[in-house]
């Protein structure tokens, strides 16, 4: 039961994992998992499958240009599907969409939502295809709008379906339940924290009333900074001169303050931005998803952060940490459960990536993996797949030999 999140809804108990670490060679598809989640977040918050400016900053160009999603090897358009299940406020939501985006880079394609469905506590609320089906709403009657009229709402919704607009954030929100729609969008906005570039993780704890030159001090941050090993100068947080974001500043011996990224090492700068975000994630029970989360951070600091998500006395709100990495230190049974260790492997012929867990190998038989085994050693001898032999020696020897001949 180590590192398992539990929640009870009605008579049923649901379980989830506190964390997941994802391994795979370069270009195997690891980043696509994180990118896909951020794209779904973007579609839900935007309320449509159109391109354009967006409601949050992202390094993920696919969020703004959905024509980047289709596989470039496709000759005919194939549907793209997204589906997510999460618990928020004691309610289990399951939402999915299937969309036709055309072919790769076809920005002029007439996009279409092929299907859209929502379940609440495992009961179908609506299912949209070419037509619309509404489930039994008696279970969520307390969440319906006050002026709800089943027949009138159904007729109006059916007649106003838009191929590019989400039913969830459009007609369902206005005719059926603004509360359910808002609960879902607010979860995506505030509790689904996706960072496709780890270096873009920035502090998001921003006191509303902090003025331009006012210093923001937090006792927890200060203790963590000292524990991290920063003793030569003080660190404070205050609003940037160029934006309203609160960023870390290094205070010099003469009391001048300059942005930390101009004075501190890259690893220190990353910690100064990450730690407040970790605190916020744990306090709000959010899900933090990061590509290359461990870049430039010391392994001991990383293991302490991971351990916090696994500690029931710290992680009281059910927060989750999901990240990609190439660092083998996490292939350790003392850090992660076997079902928290994930792999992604791509078939070079089809271009299809497969995602699986260490626990999928079982514990018996010729391919079984027992808890007592050395996960790291097994990985590097290709017991689990998702690893490639990379040796540039012959290529470099050939290049150097060519240069020698040219000089001769």
mmCIF file with all atom_site columns, N, CA and C in Angstrom, residues 17 114 151-152 179 202 306 317:
data_model
loop_
_atom_site.group_PDB
_atom_site.id
_atom_site.type_symbol
_atom_site.label_atom_id
_atom_site.label_alt_id
_atom_site.label_comp_id
_atom_site.label_asym_id
_atom_site.label_entity_id
_atom_site.label_seq_id
_atom_site.pdbx_PDB_ins_code
_atom_site.Cartn_x
_atom_site.Cartn_y
_atom_site.Cartn_z
_atom_site.occupancy
_atom_site.B_iso_or_equiv
_atom_site.pdbx_formal_charge
_atom_site.auth_seq_id
_atom_site.auth_comp_id
_atom_site.auth_asym_id
_atom_site.auth_atom_id
_atom_site.pdbx_PDB_model_num
ATOM 1  N N  . UNK A 1 17  ? -1.903  6.406  -7.814  1.00 0.00 ? 17  UNK A N  1
ATOM 2  C CA . UNK A 1 17  ? -0.498  6.414  -7.423  1.00 0.00 ? 17  UNK A CA 1
ATOM 3  C C  . UNK A 1 17  ? -0.049  7.837  -7.112  1.00 0.00 ? 17  UNK A C  1
ATOM 4  N N  . UNK A 1 114 ? -15.766 14.454 -33.294 1.00 0.00 ? 114 UNK A N  1
ATOM 5  C CA . UNK A 1 114 ? -16.505 13.253 -33.666 1.00 0.00 ? 114 UNK A CA 1
ATOM 6  C C  . UNK A 1 114 ? -17.319 12.708 -32.500 1.00 0.00 ? 114 UNK A C  1
ATOM 7  N N  . UNK A 1 151 ? -36.724 18.925 -21.361 1.00 0.00 ? 151 UNK A N  1
ATOM 8  C CA . UNK A 1 151 ? -37.147 18.884 -22.770 1.00 0.00 ? 151 UNK A CA 1
ATOM 9  C C  . UNK A 1 151 ? -36.638 20.084 -23.550 1.00 0.00 ? 151 UNK A C  1
ATOM 10 N N  . UNK A 1 152 ? -36.779 21.272 -22.964 1.00 0.00 ? 152 UNK A N  1
ATOM 11 C CA . UNK A 1 152 ? -36.344 22.482 -23.661 1.00 0.00 ? 152 UNK A CA 1
ATOM 12 C C  . UNK A 1 152 ? -34.831 22.493 -23.847 1.00 0.00 ? 152 UNK A C  1
ATOM 13 N N  . UNK A 1 179 ? -22.026 24.422 -12.760 1.00 0.00 ? 179 UNK A N  1
ATOM 14 C CA . UNK A 1 179 ? -21.167 23.996 -11.660 1.00 0.00 ? 179 UNK A CA 1
ATOM 15 C C  . UNK A 1 179 ? -20.259 22.847 -12.072 1.00 0.00 ? 179 UNK A C  1
ATOM 16 N N  . UNK A 1 202 ? 8.257   28.036 -12.972 1.00 0.00 ? 202 UNK A N  1
ATOM 17 C CA . UNK A 1 202 ? 8.523   29.263 -12.223 1.00 0.00 ? 202 UNK A CA 1
ATOM 18 C C  . UNK A 1 202 ? 7.597   29.338 -11.030 1.00 0.00 ? 202 UNK A C  1
ATOM 19 N N  . UNK A 1 306 ? 10.641  13.730 -4.207  1.00 0.00 ? 306 UNK A N  1
ATOM 20 C CA . UNK A 1 306 ? 9.835   12.547 -4.515  1.00 0.00 ? 306 UNK A CA 1
ATOM 21 C C  . UNK A 1 306 ? 9.303   11.931 -3.231  1.00 0.00 ? 306 UNK A C  1
ATOM 22 N N  . UNK A 1 317 ? -3.202  16.004 0.814   1.00 0.00 ? 317 UNK A N  1
ATOM 23 C CA . UNK A 1 317 ? -4.265  16.409 -0.114  1.00 0.00 ? 317 UNK A CA 1
ATOM 24 C C  . UNK A 1 317 ? -4.324  15.539 -1.371  1.00 0.00 ? 317 UNK A C  1
#
